[in-house]
Amino acid sequence: MEDKKEQELDEIRKKLKELLVTNLNLENIKPEQIKDNEILFGEGLGLDSLDAVEIVVLLQRNFDLDVKNMNEEKKIFYSVDTLSRYILEKRKR
Amino acid sequence: MQTNKGAPKIIARKRGNVFGFWFFRVLSKLFGLRGAYGFLYFVCLYYLLFDRQTTIGALAYVRRRFAGSGFLRSRFYIYRLFISQGKQLIDRYVAISGNVRFDIKLEGTGQLFKLLRQRQEGFILLAAHVGNWQVALTTLKNLNRTVHLVMRPEDNPAVERSLHISKEGDFVRIISPEADLDGIIQIMHALKEGDIVSIMGDRKYNFDALNVSFLGDKAYFPYGAFAIAAAANCPVVVLLSARISYKRYLVDVRNVLYPRYTDAAGKQEELRNFVQEFATILDRYTQEYPYQCFLFHDIWKN
């Protein structure tokens, strides 16, 4: 059961990294170079709030997820891992 | 918008306070609207002589719009700008208090209704510091959509008071651009729900901006509204308003832009075209209404 969850998470992380590189036009970065726990905004990957716009749209279009509860869900934007866990959790509902 | 944690908050100095609004309300009741306007000539002279920051801010616009004006002439233009703004502040206050009725001529609202019928999602309403955008906003009430104003917390009280936003069930809500990700999430959610998100498109504050031509010189305009529209696949409707005569206003929403990316590698350059289009619309506006551009800030300086 845990293995299956981990496998699903891995797939989501991989897809997410590819989508980030493609949609955010991250120059000189390959999807596999992004670490699972790397901070997305500010330090780390250095994304800004306009990139957040793209991520919100990316979640809507690719995972059919609507981020709306700011207080609870802003922490999901911390890293690829937090985003992936959020996607997995919402998918299962 | 950008992630600007730790960046100093810009505190805007506000002309007009509770006492000022009360004073002009009493004047308008005692002497009518024209009587209240009359007193403005003295108040604005005071601001021209002693509010150095605003005068210098206005000078940046005046120097470009009225190129070649000397010291005295440029001060005279600034004085006219202050009086024009004062009249619009009084109009805004009495209009919203319901004391005086204004004739508002609407241009392009049919197109807005069509846009809303065609789409489930909302759109971005791009406003500017020209004319009386708060009065213009009240005319959008009959679109039957919630309007989310993206504005800084320190601007909220004045706008809340003047638009009576605090009333329950009002059609206007506030989103703070300083809320970083929260703000973005709120904007995106509002657009998805079919609401209208109003953003000021002519002041960059400390947000990301692009350099485009405006009044014959390179000026910095924020591009966040266009980036959001391109990502959310929604149109940008430019909101312009102008005082055309005594108790008469024009609200113009004819300009609709559709920012889209065609080349993922050059997103910023593509956005620049839309920012330029907006600046050109404002340029045309200032040719027609030179004393209704209240950009009391040097947007030509980065």
JSON list of C-alpha atoms in Angstrom, two decimals, chain B residues 121-295:
[
{"chain": "B", "resi": 121, "resn": "GLU", "atom": "CA", "xyz": [-14.65, 32.62, -16.36]},
{"chain": "B", "resi": 122, "resn": "GLY", "atom": "CA", "xyz": [-14.28, 36.24, -15.37]},
{"chain": "B", "resi": 123, "resn": "PHE", "atom": "CA", "xyz": [-12.00, 38.92, -16.73]},
{"chain": "B", "resi": 124, "resn": "ILE", "atom": "CA", "xyz": [-9.44, 41.48, -15.58]},
{"chain": "B", "resi": 125, "resn": "LEU", "atom": "CA", "xyz": [-10.53, 45.08, -15.42]},
{"chain": "B", "resi": 126, "resn": "LEU", "atom": "CA", "xyz": [-7.46, 47.21, -15.91]},
{"chain": "B", "resi": 127, "resn": "ALA", "atom": "CA", "xyz": [-7.88, 50.63, -14.34]},
{"chain": "B", "resi": 128, "resn": "ALA", "atom": "CA", "xyz": [-5.53, 53.60, -14.13]},
{"chain": "B", "resi": 129, "resn": "HIS", "atom": "CA", "xyz": [-5.13, 56.79, -12.16]},
{"chain": "B", "resi": 130, "resn": "VAL", "atom": "CA", "xyz": [-7.15, 58.73, -14.69]},
{"chain": "B", "resi": 131, "resn": "GLY", "atom": "CA", "xyz": [-10.59, 60.24, -14.28]},
{"chain": "B", "resi": 132, "resn": "ASN", "atom": "CA", "xyz": [-12.79, 58.91, -11.54]},
{"chain": "B", "resi": 133, "resn": "TRP", "atom": "CA", "xyz": [-12.29, 55.17, -11.55]},
{"chain": "B", "resi": 134, "resn": "GLN", "atom": "CA", "xyz": [-14.24, 54.66, -8.32]},
{"chain": "B", "resi": 135, "resn": "VAL", "atom": "CA", "xyz": [-17.35, 56.24, -9.85]},
{"chain": "B", "resi": 136, "resn": "ALA", "atom": "CA", "xyz": [-16.72, 54.17, -12.98]},
{"chain": "B", "resi": 137, "resn": "LEU", "atom": "CA", "xyz": [-16.63, 51.06, -10.87]},
{"chain": "B", "resi": 138, "resn": "THR", "atom": "CA", "xyz": [-20.03, 51.73, -9.35]},
{"chain": "B", "resi": 139, "resn": "THR", "atom": "CA", "xyz": [-21.54, 51.65, -12.84]},
{"chain": "B", "resi": 140, "resn": "LEU", "atom": "CA", "xyz": [-20.46, 48.02, -13.16]},
{"chain": "B", "resi": 141, "resn": "LYS", "atom": "CA", "xyz": [-22.82, 46.99, -10.39]},
{"chain": "B", "resi": 142, "resn": "ASN", "atom": "CA", "xyz": [-25.44, 45.87, -12.89]},
{"chain": "B", "resi": 143, "resn": "LEU", "atom": "CA", "xyz": [-23.07, 43.33, -14.42]},
{"chain": "B", "resi": 144, "resn": "ASN", "atom": "CA", "xyz": [-24.11, 41.21, -11.42]},
{"chain": "B", "resi": 145, "resn": "ARG", "atom": "CA", "xyz": [-20.60, 39.94, -10.80]},
{"chain": "B", "resi": 146, "resn": "THR", "atom": "CA", "xyz": [-18.41, 40.42, -7.78]},
{"chain": "B", "resi": 147, "resn": "VAL", "atom": "CA", "xyz": [-15.57, 42.85, -8.44]},
{"chain": "B", "resi": 148, "resn": "HIS", "atom": "CA", "xyz": [-12.30, 42.15, -6.59]},
{"chain": "B", "resi": 149, "resn": "LEU", "atom": "CA", "xyz": [-10.10, 45.22, -6.24]},
{"chain": "B", "resi": 150, "resn": "VAL", "atom": "CA", "xyz": [-6.39, 44.43, -6.05]},
{"chain": "B", "resi": 151, "resn": "MET", "atom": "CA", "xyz": [-5.05, 47.20, -3.85]},
{"chain": "B", "resi": 152, "resn": "ARG", "atom": "CA", "xyz": [-2.63, 47.77, -1.02]},
{"chain": "B", "resi": 153, "resn": "PRO", "atom": "CA", "xyz": [-3.93, 47.71, 2.55]},
{"chain": "B", "resi": 154, "resn": "GLU", "atom": "CA", "xyz": [-3.19, 51.39, 3.13]},
{"chain": "B", "resi": 155, "resn": "ASP", "atom": "CA", "xyz": [-5.42, 52.28, 0.17]},
{"chain": "B", "resi": 156, "resn": "ASN", "atom": "CA", "xyz": [-8.25, 50.19, 1.55]},
{"chain": "B", "resi": 157, "resn": "PRO", "atom": "CA", "xyz": [-9.77, 52.48, 4.20]},
{"chain": "B", "resi": 158, "resn": "ALA", "atom": "CA", "xyz": [-10.21, 55.43, 1.84]},
{"chain": "B", "resi": 159, "resn": "VAL", "atom": "CA", "xyz": [-11.66, 53.25, -0.91]},
{"chain": "B", "resi": 160, "resn": "GLU", "atom": "CA", "xyz": [-13.76, 51.23, 1.51]},
{"chain": "B", "resi": 161, "resn": "ARG", "atom": "CA", "xyz": [-15.21, 54.45, 2.85]},
{"chain": "B", "resi": 162, "resn": "SER", "atom": "CA", "xyz": [-15.82, 55.98, -0.52]},
{"chain": "B", "resi": 163, "resn": "LEU", "atom": "CA", "xyz": [-17.32, 52.83, -2.04]},
{"chain": "B", "resi": 164, "resn": "HIS", "atom": "CA", "xyz": [-19.05, 51.67, 1.14]},
{"chain": "B", "resi": 165, "resn": "ILE", "atom": "CA", "xyz": [-17.36, 48.30, 0.71]},
{"chain": "B", "resi": 166, "resn": "SER", "atom": "CA", "xyz": [-17.88, 47.22, 4.29]},
{"chain": "B", "resi": 167, "resn": "LYS", "atom": "CA", "xyz": [-21.59, 46.78, 3.74]},
{"chain": "B", "resi": 168, "resn": "GLU", "atom": "CA", "xyz": [-22.52, 43.13, 3.72]},
{"chain": "B", "resi": 169, "resn": "GLY", "atom": "CA", "xyz": [-23.50, 41.79, 0.34]},
{"chain": "B", "resi": 170, "resn": "ASP", "atom": "CA", "xyz": [-21.57, 44.48, -1.50]},
{"chain": "B", "resi": 171, "resn": "PHE", "atom": "CA", "xyz": [-20.32, 43.66, -4.96]},
{"chain": "B", "resi": 172, "resn": "VAL", "atom": "CA", "xyz": [-16.78, 44.88, -4.27]},
{"chain": "B", "resi": 173, "resn": "ARG", "atom": "CA", "xyz": [-14.11, 42.98, -2.35]},
{"chain": "B", "resi": 174, "resn": "ILE", "atom": "CA", "xyz": [-10.44, 43.70, -1.72]},
{"chain": "B", "resi": 175, "resn": "ILE", "atom": "CA", "xyz": [-7.42, 41.54, -2.54]},
{"chain": "B", "resi": 176, "resn": "SER", "atom": "CA", "xyz": [-4.08, 42.74, -1.24]},
{"chain": "B", "resi": 177, "resn": "PRO", "atom": "CA", "xyz": [-1.16, 42.56, -3.71]},
{"chain": "B", "resi": 178, "resn": "GLU", "atom": "CA", "xyz": [1.16, 42.36, -0.72]},
{"chain": "B", "resi": 179, "resn": "ALA", "atom": "CA", "xyz": [-0.35, 39.03, 0.24]},
{"chain": "B", "resi": 180, "resn": "ASP", "atom": "CA", "xyz": [2.07, 37.36, -2.21]},
{"chain": "B", "resi": 181, "resn": "LEU", "atom": "CA", "xyz": [0.83, 33.88, -3.06]},
{"chain": "B", "resi": 182, "resn": "ASP", "atom": "CA", "xyz": [-2.45, 34.41, -1.22]},
{"chain": "B", "resi": 183, "resn": "GLY", "atom": "CA", "xyz": [-3.24, 37.30, -3.52]},
{"chain": "B", "resi": 184, "resn": "ILE", "atom": "CA", "xyz": [-2.46, 35.28, -6.63]},
{"chain": "B", "resi": 185, "resn": "ILE", "atom": "CA", "xyz": [-4.55, 32.36, -5.44]},
{"chain": "B", "resi": 186, "resn": "GLN", "atom": "CA", "xyz": [-7.46, 34.67, -4.67]},
{"chain": "B", "resi": 187, "resn": "ILE", "atom": "CA", "xyz": [-7.19, 36.35, -8.09]},
{"chain": "B", "resi": 188, "resn": "MET", "atom": "CA", "xyz": [-7.04, 33.06, -9.95]},
{"chain": "B", "resi": 189, "resn": "HIS", "atom": "CA", "xyz": [-9.94, 31.64, -7.98]},
{"chain": "B", "resi": 190, "resn": "ALA", "atom": "CA", "xyz": [-12.04, 34.77, -8.53]},
{"chain": "B", "resi": 191, "resn": "LEU", "atom": "CA", "xyz": [-11.43, 34.59, -12.30]},
{"chain": "B", "resi": 192, "resn": "LYS", "atom": "CA", "xyz": [-12.32, 30.91, -12.37]},
{"chain": "B", "resi": 193, "resn": "GLU", "atom": "CA", "xyz": [-15.56, 31.66, -10.51]},
{"chain": "B", "resi": 194, "resn": "GLY", "atom": "CA", "xyz": [-16.49, 34.18, -13.20]},
{"chain": "B", "resi": 195, "resn": "ASP", "atom": "CA", "xyz": [-15.79, 37.30, -11.13]},
{"chain": "B", "resi": 196, "resn": "ILE", "atom": "CA", "xyz": [-14.12, 40.52, -12.23]},
{"chain": "B", "resi": 197, "resn": "VAL", "atom": "CA", "xyz": [-10.66, 41.36, -10.90]},
{"chain": "B", "resi": 198, "resn": "SER", "atom": "CA", "xyz": [-9.73, 45.04, -11.04]},
{"chain": "B", "resi": 199, "resn": "ILE", "atom": "CA", "xyz": [-6.03, 45.91, -11.10]},
{"chain": "B", "resi": 200, "resn": "MET", "atom": "CA", "xyz": [-4.37, 49.30, -11.41]},
{"chain": "B", "resi": 201, "resn": "GLY", "atom": "CA", "xyz": [-2.21, 49.11, -14.50]},
{"chain": "B", "resi": 202, "resn": "ASP", "atom": "CA", "xyz": [-0.18, 52.30, -14.28]},
{"chain": "B", "resi": 203, "resn": "ARG", "atom": "CA", "xyz": [1.70, 52.22, -10.99]},
{"chain": "B", "resi": 204, "resn": "LYS", "atom": "CA", "xyz": [4.33, 49.57, -10.44]},
{"chain": "B", "resi": 205, "resn": "TYR", "atom": "CA", "xyz": [4.95, 50.27, -6.74]},
{"chain": "B", "resi": 206, "resn": "ASN", "atom": "CA", "xyz": [7.64, 47.64, -6.03]},
{"chain": "B", "resi": 207, "resn": "PHE", "atom": "CA", "xyz": [6.26, 45.06, -8.44]},
{"chain": "B", "resi": 208, "resn": "ASP", "atom": "CA", "xyz": [7.60, 43.74, -11.71]},
{"chain": "B", "resi": 209, "resn": "ALA", "atom": "CA", "xyz": [7.37, 46.24, -14.54]},
{"chain": "B", "resi": 210, "resn": "LEU", "atom": "CA", "xyz": [8.29, 46.64, -18.17]},
{"chain": "B", "resi": 211, "resn": "ASN", "atom": "CA", "xyz": [9.66, 49.66, -19.91]},
{"chain": "B", "resi": 212, "resn": "VAL", "atom": "CA", "xyz": [7.40, 51.01, -22.71]},
{"chain": "B", "resi": 213, "resn": "SER", "atom": "CA", "xyz": [6.81, 54.29, -24.54]},
{"chain": "B", "resi": 214, "resn": "PHE", "atom": "CA", "xyz": [4.45, 56.71, -22.88]},
{"chain": "B", "resi": 215, "resn": "LEU", "atom": "CA", "xyz": [4.11, 60.40, -23.70]},
{"chain": "B", "resi": 216, "resn": "GLY", "atom": "CA", "xyz": [7.25, 60.35, -25.79]},
{"chain": "B", "resi": 217, "resn": "ASP", "atom": "CA", "xyz": [9.49, 58.80, -23.17]},
{"chain": "B", "resi": 218, "resn": "LYS", "atom": "CA", "xyz": [10.16, 55.36, -21.68]},
{"chain": "B", "resi": 219, "resn": "ALA", "atom": "CA", "xyz": [7.97, 54.64, -18.67]},
{"chain": "B", "resi": 220, "resn": "TYR", "atom": "CA", "xyz": [7.62, 51.65, -16.35]},
{"chain": "B", "resi": 221, "resn": "PHE", "atom": "CA", "xyz": [4.27, 49.88, -16.27]},
{"chain": "B", "resi": 222, "resn": "PRO", "atom": "CA", "xyz": [3.50, 46.72, -14.26]},
{"chain": "B", "resi": 223, "resn": "TYR", "atom": "CA", "xyz": [2.80, 43.64, -16.35]},
{"chain": "B", "resi": 224, "resn": "GLY", "atom": "CA", "xyz": [1.20, 41.40, -13.72]},
{"chain": "B", "resi": 225, "resn": "ALA", "atom": "CA", "xyz": [-2.34, 41.89, -15.03]},
{"chain": "B", "resi": 226, "resn": "PHE", "atom": "CA", "xyz": [-1.30, 40.74, -18.50]},
{"chain": "B", "resi": 227, "resn": "ALA", "atom": "CA", "xyz": [0.67, 37.77, -17.18]},
{"chain": "B", "resi": 228, "resn": "ILE", "atom": "CA", "xyz": [-2.34, 36.65, -15.15]},
{"chain": "B", "resi": 229, "resn": "ALA", "atom": "CA", "xyz": [-4.65, 37.09, -18.14]},
{"chain": "B", "resi": 230, "resn": "ALA", "atom": "CA", "xyz": [-2.32, 35.13, -20.42]},
{"chain": "B", "resi": 231, "resn": "ALA", "atom": "CA", "xyz": [-2.05, 32.28, -17.91]},
{"chain": "B", "resi": 232, "resn": "ALA", "atom": "CA", "xyz": [-5.73, 32.23, -17.02]},
{"chain": "B", "resi": 233, "resn": "ASN", "atom": "CA", "xyz": [-6.77, 32.66, -20.66]},
{"chain": "B", "resi": 234, "resn": "CYS", "atom": "CA", "xyz": [-8.99, 35.61, -19.87]},
{"chain": "B", "resi": 235, "resn": "PRO", "atom": "CA", "xyz": [-9.42, 39.03, -21.46]},
{"chain": "B", "resi": 236, "resn": "VAL", "atom": "CA", "xyz": [-8.24, 42.36, -20.08]},
{"chain": "B", "resi": 237, "resn": "VAL", "atom": "CA", "xyz": [-10.85, 45.10, -20.23]},
{"chain": "B", "resi": 238, "resn": "VAL", "atom": "CA", "xyz": [-9.42, 48.61, -19.93]},
{"chain": "B", "resi": 239, "resn": "LEU", "atom": "CA", "xyz": [-11.51, 50.84, -17.65]},
{"chain": "B", "resi": 240, "resn": "LEU", "atom": "CA", "xyz": [-11.32, 54.54, -18.43]},
{"chain": "B", "resi": 241, "resn": "SER", "atom": "CA", "xyz": [-13.43, 57.31, -17.03]},
{"chain": "B", "resi": 242, "resn": "ALA", "atom": "CA", "xyz": [-13.51, 61.03, -17.56]},
{"chain": "B", "resi": 243, "resn": "ARG", "atom": "CA", "xyz": [-15.42, 64.00, -16.23]},
{"chain": "B", "resi": 244, "resn": "ILE", "atom": "CA", "xyz": [-16.86, 65.50, -19.39]},
{"chain": "B", "resi": 245, "resn": "SER", "atom": "CA", "xyz": [-18.77, 68.42, -17.87]},
{"chain": "B", "resi": 246, "resn": "TYR", "atom": "CA", "xyz": [-20.61, 69.49, -14.75]},
{"chain": "B", "resi": 247, "resn": "LYS", "atom": "CA", "xyz": [-22.29, 66.38, -13.24]},
{"chain": "B", "resi": 248, "resn": "ARG", "atom": "CA", "xyz": [-21.46, 64.38, -16.37]},
{"chain": "B", "resi": 249, "resn": "TYR", "atom": "CA", "xyz": [-19.03, 61.47, -16.66]},
{"chain": "B", "resi": 250, "resn": "LEU", "atom": "CA", "xyz": [-17.94, 59.11, -19.34]},
{"chain": "B", "resi": 251, "resn": "VAL", "atom": "CA", "xyz": [-17.07, 55.48, -18.57]},
{"chain": "B", "resi": 252, "resn": "ASP", "atom": "CA", "xyz": [-15.29, 53.75, -21.42]},
{"chain": "B", "resi": 253, "resn": "VAL", "atom": "CA", "xyz": [-14.74, 49.98, -21.50]},
{"chain": "B", "resi": 254, "resn": "ARG", "atom": "CA", "xyz": [-14.39, 49.61, -25.25]},
{"chain": "B", "resi": 255, "resn": "ASN", "atom": "CA", "xyz": [-10.75, 48.52, -25.18]},
{"chain": "B", "resi": 256, "resn": "VAL", "atom": "CA", "xyz": [-10.43, 44.78, -24.67]},
{"chain": "B", "resi": 257, "resn": "LEU", "atom": "CA", "xyz": [-7.05, 43.04, -24.92]},
{"chain": "B", "resi": 258, "resn": "TYR", "atom": "CA", "xyz": [-6.45, 39.30, -25.15]},
{"chain": "B", "resi": 259, "resn": "PRO", "atom": "CA", "xyz": [-2.92, 38.55, -23.88]},
{"chain": "B", "resi": 260, "resn": "ARG", "atom": "CA", "xyz": [-1.71, 35.16, -25.07]},
{"chain": "B", "resi": 261, "resn": "TYR", "atom": "CA", "xyz": [1.69, 33.58, -25.36]},
{"chain": "B", "resi": 262, "resn": "THR", "atom": "CA", "xyz": [2.68, 32.31, -28.77]},
{"chain": "B", "resi": 263, "resn": "ASP", "atom": "CA", "xyz": [6.31, 31.63, -27.95]},
{"chain": "B", "resi": 264, "resn": "ALA", "atom": "CA", "xyz": [7.06, 30.18, -24.52]},
{"chain": "B", "resi": 265, "resn": "ALA", "atom": "CA", "xyz": [10.66, 31.37, -24.68]},
{"chain": "B", "resi": 266, "resn": "GLY", "atom": "CA", "xyz": [9.83, 35.05, -25.04]},
{"chain": "B", "resi": 267, "resn": "LYS", "atom": "CA", "xyz": [6.94, 35.53, -22.64]},
{"chain": "B", "resi": 268, "resn": "GLN", "atom": "CA", "xyz": [8.13, 38.83, -21.27]},
{"chain": "B", "resi": 269, "resn": "GLU", "atom": "CA", "xyz": [8.63, 40.30, -24.73]},
{"chain": "B", "resi": 270, "resn": "GLU", "atom": "CA", "xyz": [5.14, 39.19, -25.71]},
{"chain": "B", "resi": 271, "resn": "LEU", "atom": "CA", "xyz": [3.72, 40.80, -22.60]},
{"chain": "B", "resi": 272, "resn": "ARG", "atom": "CA", "xyz": [5.57, 44.00, -23.47]},
{"chain": "B", "resi": 273, "resn": "ASN", "atom": "CA", "xyz": [3.36, 44.37, -26.57]},
{"chain": "B", "resi": 274, "resn": "PHE", "atom": "CA", "xyz": [0.23, 44.32, -24.42]},
{"chain": "B", "resi": 275, "resn": "VAL", "atom": "CA", "xyz": [1.70, 46.69, -21.85]},
{"chain": "B", "resi": 276, "resn": "GLN", "atom": "CA", "xyz": [2.62, 49.01, -24.73]},
{"chain": "B", "resi": 277, "resn": "GLU", "atom": "CA", "xyz": [-0.93, 48.79, -26.09]},
{"chain": "B", "resi": 278, "resn": "PHE", "atom": "CA", "xyz": [-2.27, 49.82, -22.68]},
{"chain": "B", "resi": 279, "resn": "ALA", "atom": "CA", "xyz": [0.23, 52.69, -22.46]},
{"chain": "B", "resi": 280, "resn": "THR", "atom": "CA", "xyz": [-0.83, 53.85, -25.92]},
{"chain": "B", "resi": 281, "resn": "ILE", "atom": "CA", "xyz": [-4.49, 53.83, -24.83]},
{"chain": "B", "resi": 282, "resn": "LEU", "atom": "CA", "xyz": [-3.53, 55.99, -21.83]},
{"chain": "B", "resi": 283, "resn": "ASP", "atom": "CA", "xyz": [-1.46, 58.23, -24.08]},
{"chain": "B", "resi": 284, "resn": "ARG", "atom": "CA", "xyz": [-4.51, 58.84, -26.27]},
{"chain": "B", "resi": 285, "resn": "TYR", "atom": "CA", "xyz": [-6.58, 59.49, -23.15]},
{"chain": "B", "resi": 286, "resn": "THR", "atom": "CA", "xyz": [-4.19, 62.17, -21.91]},
{"chain": "B", "resi": 287, "resn": "GLN", "atom": "CA", "xyz": [-4.34, 63.90, -25.29]},
{"chain": "B", "resi": 288, "resn": "GLU", "atom": "CA", "xyz": [-8.10, 64.15, -24.91]},
{"chain": "B", "resi": 289, "resn": "TYR", "atom": "CA", "xyz": [-8.25, 64.79, -21.15]},
{"chain": "B", "resi": 290, "resn": "PRO", "atom": "CA", "xyz": [-4.89, 66.32, -20.18]},
{"chain": "B", "resi": 291, "resn": "TYR", "atom": "CA", "xyz": [-6.09, 67.43, -16.74]},
{"chain": "B", "resi": 292, "resn": "GLN", "atom": "CA", "xyz": [-7.52, 64.09, -15.70]},
{"chain": "B", "resi": 293, "resn": "CYS", "atom": "CA", "xyz": [-4.35, 62.06, -15.44]},
{"chain": "B", "resi": 294, "resn": "PHE", "atom": "CA", "xyz": [-3.65, 61.82, -11.72]},
{"chain": "B", "resi": 295, "resn": "LEU", "atom": "CA", "xyz": [-0.43, 59.90, -11.93]}
]
